[in-house]
CSV table of C-alpha atoms in Angstrom, one decimal:
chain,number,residue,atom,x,y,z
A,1,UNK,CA,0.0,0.0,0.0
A,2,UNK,CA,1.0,3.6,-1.1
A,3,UNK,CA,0.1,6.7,0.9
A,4,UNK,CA,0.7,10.4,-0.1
A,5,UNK,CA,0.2,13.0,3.0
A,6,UNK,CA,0.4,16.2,2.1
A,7,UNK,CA,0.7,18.9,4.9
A,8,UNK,CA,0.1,23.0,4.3
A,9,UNK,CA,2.3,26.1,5.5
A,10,UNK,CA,-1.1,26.8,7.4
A,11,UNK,CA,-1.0,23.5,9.3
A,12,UNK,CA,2.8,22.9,9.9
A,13,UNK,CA,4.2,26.1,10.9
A,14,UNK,CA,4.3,29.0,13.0
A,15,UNK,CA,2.6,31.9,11.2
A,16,UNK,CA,4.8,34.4,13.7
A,17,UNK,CA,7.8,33.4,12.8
A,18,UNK,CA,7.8,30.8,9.7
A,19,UNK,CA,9.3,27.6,11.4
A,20,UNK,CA,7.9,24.5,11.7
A,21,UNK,CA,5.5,23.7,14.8
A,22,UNK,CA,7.8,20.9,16.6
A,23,UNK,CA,4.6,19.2,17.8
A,24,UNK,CA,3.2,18.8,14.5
A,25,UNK,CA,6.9,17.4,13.0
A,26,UNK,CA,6.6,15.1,15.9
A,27,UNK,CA,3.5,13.6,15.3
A,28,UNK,CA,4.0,13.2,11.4
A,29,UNK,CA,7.0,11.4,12.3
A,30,UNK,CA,5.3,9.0,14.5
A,31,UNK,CA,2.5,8.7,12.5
A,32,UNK,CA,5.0,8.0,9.4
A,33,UNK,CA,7.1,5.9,11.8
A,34,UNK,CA,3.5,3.6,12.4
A,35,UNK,CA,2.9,3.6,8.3
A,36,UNK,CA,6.5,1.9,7.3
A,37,UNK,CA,6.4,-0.8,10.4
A,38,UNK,CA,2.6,-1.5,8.9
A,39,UNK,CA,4.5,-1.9,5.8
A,40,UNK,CA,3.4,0.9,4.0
A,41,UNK,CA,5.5,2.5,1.5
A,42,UNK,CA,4.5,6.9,2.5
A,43,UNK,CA,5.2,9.9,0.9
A,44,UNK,CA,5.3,13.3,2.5
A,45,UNK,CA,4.2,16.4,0.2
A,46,UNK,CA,5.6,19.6,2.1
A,47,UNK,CA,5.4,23.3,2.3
A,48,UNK,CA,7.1,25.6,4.3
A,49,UNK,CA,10.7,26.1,2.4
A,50,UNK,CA,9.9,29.8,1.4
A,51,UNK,CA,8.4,30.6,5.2
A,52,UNK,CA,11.6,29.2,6.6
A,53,UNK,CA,13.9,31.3,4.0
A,54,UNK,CA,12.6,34.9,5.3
A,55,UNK,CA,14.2,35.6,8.8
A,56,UNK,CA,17.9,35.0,7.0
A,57,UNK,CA,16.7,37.0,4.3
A,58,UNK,CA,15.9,39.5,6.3
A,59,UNK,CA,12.2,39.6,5.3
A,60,UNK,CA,9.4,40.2,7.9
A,61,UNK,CA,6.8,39.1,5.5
A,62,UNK,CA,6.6,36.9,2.3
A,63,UNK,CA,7.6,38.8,-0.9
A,64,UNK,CA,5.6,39.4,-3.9
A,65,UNK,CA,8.2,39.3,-6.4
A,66,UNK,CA,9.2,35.7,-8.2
A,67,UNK,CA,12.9,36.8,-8.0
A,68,UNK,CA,13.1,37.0,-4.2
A,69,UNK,CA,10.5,33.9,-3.5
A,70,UNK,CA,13.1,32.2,-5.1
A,71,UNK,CA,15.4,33.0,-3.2
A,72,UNK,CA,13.7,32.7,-0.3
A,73,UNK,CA,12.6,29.5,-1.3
A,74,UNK,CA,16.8,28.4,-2.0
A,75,UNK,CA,18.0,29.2,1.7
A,76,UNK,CA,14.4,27.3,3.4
A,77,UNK,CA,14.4,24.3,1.4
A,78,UNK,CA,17.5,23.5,2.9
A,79,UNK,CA,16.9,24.6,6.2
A,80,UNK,CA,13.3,22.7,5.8
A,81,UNK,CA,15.0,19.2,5.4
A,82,UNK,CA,17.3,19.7,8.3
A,83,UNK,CA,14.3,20.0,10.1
A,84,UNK,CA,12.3,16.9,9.0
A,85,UNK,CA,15.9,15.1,9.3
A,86,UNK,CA,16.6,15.8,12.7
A,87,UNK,CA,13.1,14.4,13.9
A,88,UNK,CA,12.6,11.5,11.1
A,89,UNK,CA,15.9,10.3,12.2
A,90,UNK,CA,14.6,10.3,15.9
A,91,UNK,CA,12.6,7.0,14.7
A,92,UNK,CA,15.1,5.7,12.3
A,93,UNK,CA,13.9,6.6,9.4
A,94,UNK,CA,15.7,7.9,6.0
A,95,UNK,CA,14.4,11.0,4.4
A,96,UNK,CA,15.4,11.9,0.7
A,97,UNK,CA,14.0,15.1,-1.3
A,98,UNK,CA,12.4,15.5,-4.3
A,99,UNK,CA,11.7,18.7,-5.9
A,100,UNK,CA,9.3,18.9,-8.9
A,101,UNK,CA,8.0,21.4,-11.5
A,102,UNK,CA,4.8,20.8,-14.0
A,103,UNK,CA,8.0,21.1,-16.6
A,104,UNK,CA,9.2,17.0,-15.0
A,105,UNK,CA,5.6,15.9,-15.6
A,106,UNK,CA,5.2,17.2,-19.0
A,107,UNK,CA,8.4,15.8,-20.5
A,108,UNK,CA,7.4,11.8,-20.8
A,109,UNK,CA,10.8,11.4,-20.1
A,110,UNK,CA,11.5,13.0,-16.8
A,111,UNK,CA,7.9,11.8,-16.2
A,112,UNK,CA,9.5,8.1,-16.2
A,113,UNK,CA,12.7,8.9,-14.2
A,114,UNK,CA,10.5,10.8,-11.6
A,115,UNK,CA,8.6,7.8,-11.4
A,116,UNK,CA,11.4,5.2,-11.4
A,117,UNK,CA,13.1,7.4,-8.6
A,118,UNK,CA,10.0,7.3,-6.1
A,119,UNK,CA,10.1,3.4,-6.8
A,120,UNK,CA,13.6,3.0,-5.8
A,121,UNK,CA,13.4,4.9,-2.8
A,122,UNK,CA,10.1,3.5,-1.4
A,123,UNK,CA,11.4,-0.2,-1.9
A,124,UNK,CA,14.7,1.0,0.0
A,125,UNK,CA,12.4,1.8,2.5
A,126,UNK,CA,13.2,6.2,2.2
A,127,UNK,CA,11.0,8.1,2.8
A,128,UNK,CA,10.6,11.0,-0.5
A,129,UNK,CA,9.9,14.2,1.1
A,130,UNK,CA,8.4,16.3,-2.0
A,131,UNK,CA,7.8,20.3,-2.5
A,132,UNK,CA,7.3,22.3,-5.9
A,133,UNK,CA,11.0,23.6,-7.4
A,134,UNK,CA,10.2,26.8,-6.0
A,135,UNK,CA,13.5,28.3,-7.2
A,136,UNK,CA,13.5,27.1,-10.3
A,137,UNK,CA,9.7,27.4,-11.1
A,138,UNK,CA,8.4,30.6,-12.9
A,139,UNK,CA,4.9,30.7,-13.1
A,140,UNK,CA,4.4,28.8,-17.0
A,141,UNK,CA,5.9,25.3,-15.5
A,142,UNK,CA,4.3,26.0,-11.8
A,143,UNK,CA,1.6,23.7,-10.2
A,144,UNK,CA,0.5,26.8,-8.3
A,145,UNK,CA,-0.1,24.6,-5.5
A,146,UNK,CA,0.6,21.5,-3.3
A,147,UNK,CA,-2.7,20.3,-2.9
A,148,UNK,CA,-2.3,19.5,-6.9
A,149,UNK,CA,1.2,18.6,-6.4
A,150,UNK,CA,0.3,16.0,-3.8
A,151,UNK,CA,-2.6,14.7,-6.4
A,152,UNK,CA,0.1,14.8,-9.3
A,153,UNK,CA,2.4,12.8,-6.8
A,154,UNK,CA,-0.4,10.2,-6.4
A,155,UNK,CA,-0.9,9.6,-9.7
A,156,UNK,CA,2.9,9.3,-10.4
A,157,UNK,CA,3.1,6.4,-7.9
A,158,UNK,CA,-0.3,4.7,-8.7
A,159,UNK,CA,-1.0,5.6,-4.7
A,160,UNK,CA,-3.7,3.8,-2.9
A,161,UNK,CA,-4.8,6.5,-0.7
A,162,UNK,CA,-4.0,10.4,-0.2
A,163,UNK,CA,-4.0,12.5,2.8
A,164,UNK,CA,-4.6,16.0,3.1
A,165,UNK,CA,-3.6,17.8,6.4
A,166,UNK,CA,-5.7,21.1,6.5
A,167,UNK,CA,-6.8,23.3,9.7
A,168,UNK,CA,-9.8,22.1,9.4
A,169,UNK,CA,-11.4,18.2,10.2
A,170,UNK,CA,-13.0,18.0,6.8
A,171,UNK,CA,-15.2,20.4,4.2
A,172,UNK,CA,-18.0,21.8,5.8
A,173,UNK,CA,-21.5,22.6,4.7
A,174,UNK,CA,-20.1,26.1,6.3
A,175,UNK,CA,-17.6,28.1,7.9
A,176,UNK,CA,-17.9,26.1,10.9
A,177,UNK,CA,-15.4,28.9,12.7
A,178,UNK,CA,-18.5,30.8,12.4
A,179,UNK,CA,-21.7,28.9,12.2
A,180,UNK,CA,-22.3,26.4,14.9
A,181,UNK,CA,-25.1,24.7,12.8
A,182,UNK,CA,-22.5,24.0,10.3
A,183,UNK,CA,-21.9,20.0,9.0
A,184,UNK,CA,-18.9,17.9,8.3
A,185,UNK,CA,-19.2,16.3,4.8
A,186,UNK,CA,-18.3,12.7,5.9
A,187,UNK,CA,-18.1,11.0,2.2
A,188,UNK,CA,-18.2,12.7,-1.4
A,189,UNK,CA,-19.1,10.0,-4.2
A,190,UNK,CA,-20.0,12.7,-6.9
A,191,UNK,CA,-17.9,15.6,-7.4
A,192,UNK,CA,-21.0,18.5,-7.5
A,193,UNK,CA,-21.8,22.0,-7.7
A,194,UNK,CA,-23.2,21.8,-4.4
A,195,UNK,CA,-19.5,20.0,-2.7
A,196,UNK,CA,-17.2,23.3,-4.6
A,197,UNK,CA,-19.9,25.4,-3.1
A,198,UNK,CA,-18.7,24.4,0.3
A,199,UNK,CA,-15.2,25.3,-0.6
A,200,UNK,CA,-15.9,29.0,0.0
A,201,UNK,CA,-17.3,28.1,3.2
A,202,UNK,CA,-15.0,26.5,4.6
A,203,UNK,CA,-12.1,27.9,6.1
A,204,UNK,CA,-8.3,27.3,5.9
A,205,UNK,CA,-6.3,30.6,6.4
A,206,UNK,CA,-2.8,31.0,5.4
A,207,UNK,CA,-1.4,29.1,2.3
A,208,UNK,CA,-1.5,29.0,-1.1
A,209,UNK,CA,-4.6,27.4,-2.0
A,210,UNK,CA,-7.7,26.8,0.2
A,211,UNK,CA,-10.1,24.3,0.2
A,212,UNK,CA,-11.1,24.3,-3.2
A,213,UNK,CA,-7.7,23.5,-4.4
A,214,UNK,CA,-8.0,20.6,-1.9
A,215,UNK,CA,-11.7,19.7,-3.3
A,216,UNK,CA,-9.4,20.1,-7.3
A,217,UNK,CA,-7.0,18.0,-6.2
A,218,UNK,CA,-9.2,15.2,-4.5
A,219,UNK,CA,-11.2,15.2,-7.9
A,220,UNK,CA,-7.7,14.9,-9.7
A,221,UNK,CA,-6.6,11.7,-7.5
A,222,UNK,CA,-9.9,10.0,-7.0
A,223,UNK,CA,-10.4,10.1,-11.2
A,224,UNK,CA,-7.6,7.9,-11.4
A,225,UNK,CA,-8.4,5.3,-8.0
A,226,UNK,CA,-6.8,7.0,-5.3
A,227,UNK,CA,-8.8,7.2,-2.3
A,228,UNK,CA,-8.7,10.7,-0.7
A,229,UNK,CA,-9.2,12.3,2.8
A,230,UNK,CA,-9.0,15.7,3.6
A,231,UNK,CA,-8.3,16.5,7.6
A,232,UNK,CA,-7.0,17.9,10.5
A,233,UNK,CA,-3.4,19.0,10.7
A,234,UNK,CA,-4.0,20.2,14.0
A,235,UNK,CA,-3.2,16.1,15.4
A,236,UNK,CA,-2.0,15.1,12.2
A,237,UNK,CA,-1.0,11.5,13.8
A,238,UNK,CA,-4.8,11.0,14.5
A,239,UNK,CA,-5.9,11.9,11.6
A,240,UNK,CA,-3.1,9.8,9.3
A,241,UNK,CA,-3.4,6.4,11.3
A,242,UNK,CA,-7.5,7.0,11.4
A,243,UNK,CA,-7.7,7.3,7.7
A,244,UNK,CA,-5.3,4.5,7.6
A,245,UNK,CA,-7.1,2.3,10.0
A,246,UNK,CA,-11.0,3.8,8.1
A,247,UNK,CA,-12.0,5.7,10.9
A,248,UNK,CA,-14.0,8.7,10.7
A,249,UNK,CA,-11.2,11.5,10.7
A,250,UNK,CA,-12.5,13.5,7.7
A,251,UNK,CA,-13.9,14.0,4.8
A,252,UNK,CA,-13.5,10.9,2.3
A,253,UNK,CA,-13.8,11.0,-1.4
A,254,UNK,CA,-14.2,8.1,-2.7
A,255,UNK,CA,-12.4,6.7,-6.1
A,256,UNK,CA,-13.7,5.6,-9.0
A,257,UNK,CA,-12.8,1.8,-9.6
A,258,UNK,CA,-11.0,1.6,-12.2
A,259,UNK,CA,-7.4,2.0,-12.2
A,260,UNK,CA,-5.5,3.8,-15.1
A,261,UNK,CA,-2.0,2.6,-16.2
A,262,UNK,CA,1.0,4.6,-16.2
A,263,UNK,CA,1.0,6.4,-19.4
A,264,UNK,CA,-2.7,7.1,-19.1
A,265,UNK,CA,-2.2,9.0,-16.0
A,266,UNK,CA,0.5,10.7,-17.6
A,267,UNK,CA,-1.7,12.1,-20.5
A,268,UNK,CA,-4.6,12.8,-18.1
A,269,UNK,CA,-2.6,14.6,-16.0
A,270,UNK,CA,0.6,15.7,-16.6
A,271,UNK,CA,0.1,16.9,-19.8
A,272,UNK,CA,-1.0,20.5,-20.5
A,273,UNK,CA,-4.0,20.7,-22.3
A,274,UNK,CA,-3.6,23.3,-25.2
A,275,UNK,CA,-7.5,23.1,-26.7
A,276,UNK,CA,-10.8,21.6,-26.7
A,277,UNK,CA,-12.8,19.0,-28.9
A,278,UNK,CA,-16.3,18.6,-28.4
A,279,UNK,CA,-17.6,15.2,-29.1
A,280,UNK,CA,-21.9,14.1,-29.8
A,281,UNK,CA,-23.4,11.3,-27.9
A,282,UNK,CA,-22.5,9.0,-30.9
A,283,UNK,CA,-18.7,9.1,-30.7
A,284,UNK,CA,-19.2,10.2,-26.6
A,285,UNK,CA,-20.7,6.5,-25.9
A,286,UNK,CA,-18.1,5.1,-28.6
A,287,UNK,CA,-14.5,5.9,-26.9
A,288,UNK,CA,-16.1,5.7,-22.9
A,289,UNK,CA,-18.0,2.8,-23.2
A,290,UNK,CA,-16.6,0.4,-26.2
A,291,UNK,CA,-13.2,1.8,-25.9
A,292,UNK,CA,-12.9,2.8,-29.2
A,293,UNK,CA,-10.5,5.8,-31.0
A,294,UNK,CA,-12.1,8.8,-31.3
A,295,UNK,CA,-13.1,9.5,-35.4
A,296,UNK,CA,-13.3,13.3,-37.0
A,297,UNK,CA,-16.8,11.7,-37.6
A,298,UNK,CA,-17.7,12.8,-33.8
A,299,UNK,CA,-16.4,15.8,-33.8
A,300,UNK,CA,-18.9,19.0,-33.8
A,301,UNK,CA,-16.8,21.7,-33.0
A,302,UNK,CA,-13.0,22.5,-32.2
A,303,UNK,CA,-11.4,25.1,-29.8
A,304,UNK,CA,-8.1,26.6,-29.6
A,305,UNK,CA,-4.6,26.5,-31.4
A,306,UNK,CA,-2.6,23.3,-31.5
A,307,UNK,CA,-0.8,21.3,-33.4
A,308,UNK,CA,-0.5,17.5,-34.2
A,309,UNK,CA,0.6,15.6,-31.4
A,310,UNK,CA,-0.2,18.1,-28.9
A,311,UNK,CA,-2.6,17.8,-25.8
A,312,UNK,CA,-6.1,18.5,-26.1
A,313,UNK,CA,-9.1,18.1,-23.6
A,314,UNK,CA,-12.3,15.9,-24.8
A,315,UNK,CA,-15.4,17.8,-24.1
A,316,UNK,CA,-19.3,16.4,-24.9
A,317,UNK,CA,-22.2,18.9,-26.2
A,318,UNK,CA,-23.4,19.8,-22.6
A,319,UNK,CA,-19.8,20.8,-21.5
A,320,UNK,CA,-18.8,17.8,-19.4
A,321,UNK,CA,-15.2,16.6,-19.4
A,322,UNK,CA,-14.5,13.1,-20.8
A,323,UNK,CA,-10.9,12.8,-21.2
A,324,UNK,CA,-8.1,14.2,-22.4
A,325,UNK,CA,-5.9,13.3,-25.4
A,326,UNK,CA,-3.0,13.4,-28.1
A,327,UNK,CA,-3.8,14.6,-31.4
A,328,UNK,CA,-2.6,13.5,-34.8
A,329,UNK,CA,-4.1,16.3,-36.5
A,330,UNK,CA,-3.8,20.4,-35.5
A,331,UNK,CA,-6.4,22.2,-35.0
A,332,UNK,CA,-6.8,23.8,-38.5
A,333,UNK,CA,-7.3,20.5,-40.4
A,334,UNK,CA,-9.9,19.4,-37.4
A,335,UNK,CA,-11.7,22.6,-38.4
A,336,UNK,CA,-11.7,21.3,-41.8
A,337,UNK,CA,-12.5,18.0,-41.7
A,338,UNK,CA,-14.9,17.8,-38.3
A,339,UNK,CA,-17.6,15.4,-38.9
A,340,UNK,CA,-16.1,13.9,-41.9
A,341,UNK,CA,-16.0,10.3,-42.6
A,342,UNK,CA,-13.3,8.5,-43.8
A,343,UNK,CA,-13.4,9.2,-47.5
A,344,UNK,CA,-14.5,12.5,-47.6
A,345,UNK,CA,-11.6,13.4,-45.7
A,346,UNK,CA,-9.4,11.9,-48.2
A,347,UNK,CA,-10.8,13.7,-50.5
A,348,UNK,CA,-10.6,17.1,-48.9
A,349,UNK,CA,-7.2,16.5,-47.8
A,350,UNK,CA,-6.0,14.9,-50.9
A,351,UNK,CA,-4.5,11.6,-48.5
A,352,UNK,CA,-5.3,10.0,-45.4
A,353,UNK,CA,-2.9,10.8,-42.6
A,354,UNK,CA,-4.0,8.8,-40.2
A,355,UNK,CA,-8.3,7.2,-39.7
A,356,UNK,CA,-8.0,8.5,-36.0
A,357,UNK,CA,-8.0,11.7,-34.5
A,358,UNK,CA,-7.3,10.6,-31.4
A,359,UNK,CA,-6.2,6.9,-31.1
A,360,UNK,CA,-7.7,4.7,-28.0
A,361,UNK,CA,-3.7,4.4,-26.7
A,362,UNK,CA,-3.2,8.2,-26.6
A,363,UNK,CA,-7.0,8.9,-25.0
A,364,UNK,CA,-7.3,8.9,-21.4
A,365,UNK,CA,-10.9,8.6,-20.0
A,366,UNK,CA,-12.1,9.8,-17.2
């Protein structure tokens, strides 16, 4: 079993002075610590390196501009895995860090090496202690986040459950800081309208993203058969060994059953999407339920600039995502040759490239 816990700046430090809360590194230690002699292989998704980087900086407060984040980010993330070190080796357990950009995921190569690193070090028993490139990343190749970051993790290591560490015990119906008549979602089996409207209602402070990033990034990882539970970070031991043991410690989100292989992960979610195809019912029900490649036939409109072999995303008529693919034509042949058969679009092109515009082995469904 595989388990991704992701933890926020909110949750694991001090929002006076930027370090790490010593409580919470202890119990994320212990609770990692119960994980590996359960024989569980854990990953830890981490903020905090650009908190940690202001006091020798000189900063009071974060910075707005990319150039000094950056270099914020290059004196914490050091100082950060001193920190997780010095307690993880308390229990005996080896620590190595990662640090990822969207850039890694894109490139199907780094893709695989990223992968076939976590491997190595999860069956040597190491601990990968992940956090976005911060010094490297510019805001094209960011994940913006580590709520997505943590799903993106999950999806890299086929994980079987991920946990995010919040302020909160859960998503609430409302702010529940605020409203004592508010209600703890206990399980989410549909992601809809009604569970993001909760998002804005519940509160995280501090951080990045919030609790719709957290709700994003549960759709992301459940869509691909990881199990997901958002929780406390206040006791974050009780809240990791309770999800781990399927207590009632948060909100879960159930996954979908199926389980996607490598590469179709990869396409679903590491790739950057750079249009849209929208699909009828016909061609819809064709590629989801008869796995079949998806035809120009199908196609009744096209959106955006691409070209062949690029990334686009699989929409249906009513504006519901289906999938995401590669493309063997670019977007100005599609335009031309949408809802075409076969010969007709040898005719209008003058050849036949390729029958497919999307072939079954490049189309990840949803």
């Amino acid at each position: 079993m595989k388990v991704v816990v992701k933890i926020g700046t909110a949750s694991l430090t001090n929002e006076e002075t930027g370090f790490p809360k010593p409580e919470i590194l202890g119990e994320i230690s212990e609770a990692f610590s119960y994980m590996i002699k359960k024989d569980i292989k854990p990953v830890l998704v981490t903020s905090g390196a650009i908190g940690l980087g202001l006091k020798p900086l000189g900063f009071k407060k974060r910075p707005k501009t990319i150039t000094l984040k950056q270099a914020a980010a290059a004196v914490g993330q050091g100082l950060l895995m001193h920190i997780y070190s010095q307690f993880f080796s308390l229990l005996d357990i080896k620590i190595a860090q990662i640090l990822l950009t969207r850039e890694d995921i894109i490139n199907r190569e780094r893709y695989i090496n990223a992968q076939r690193t976590f491997e190595t070090l999860l069956q040597k028993g190491i601990v990968p202690i992940v956090n976005e490139n911060d010094v490297v990343a510019v805001e094209e190749i960011k994940f913006g986040d580590n709520d997505t970051l943590s799903a993106i993790v999950s999806t890299i290591i086929d994980a079987d459950m991920l946990i995010i560490l919040t302020t909160t015990d859960g998503v609430y119906t409302k702010d529940p800081t605020t409203h004592k008549d508010a209600k703890r979602i206990k399980v989410v089996k549909e992601f809809t309208d009604e569970i993001f409207s909760y998002a804005a209602k519940t509160k995280t402070s501090l951080g990045v993203g919030g609790m719709e990033t957290k709700i994003k990034a549960a759709k992301i990882a459940t869509s691909v058969g990881v199990k997901v539970i958002i929780g406390s970070g206040k006791n974050p031991y009780k809240t990791i060994v309770g999800a781990i043991e399927g207590e009632d410690v948060g909100t879960l989100f159930l996954p979908k059953k199926k389980h996607l292989d490598s590469r179709k992960r990869w396409i679903l979610y590491g790739l950057t999407p750079k249009g849209e195809i929208i699909i009828d019912e016909g061609a819809k029900e064709a590629i989801k339920d008869r796995g079949k490649s998806l035809l120009a036939a199908g196609i009744v409109d096209v959106k955006g600039n691409f070209m062949a072999g690029e990334t686009v995303k699989v929409i249906d008529r009513k504006g519901n995502f289906i999938g995401q693919g590669i493309v063997k034509y670019s977007s100005e042949v599609l335009k031309n040759i949408k809802g075409k058969k076969t010969k007709e679009i040898e005719r209008i092109l003058g050849f036949l490239p390729f029958e497919e515009v999307i072939h079954r082995d490049d189309l990840s469904i949803i």
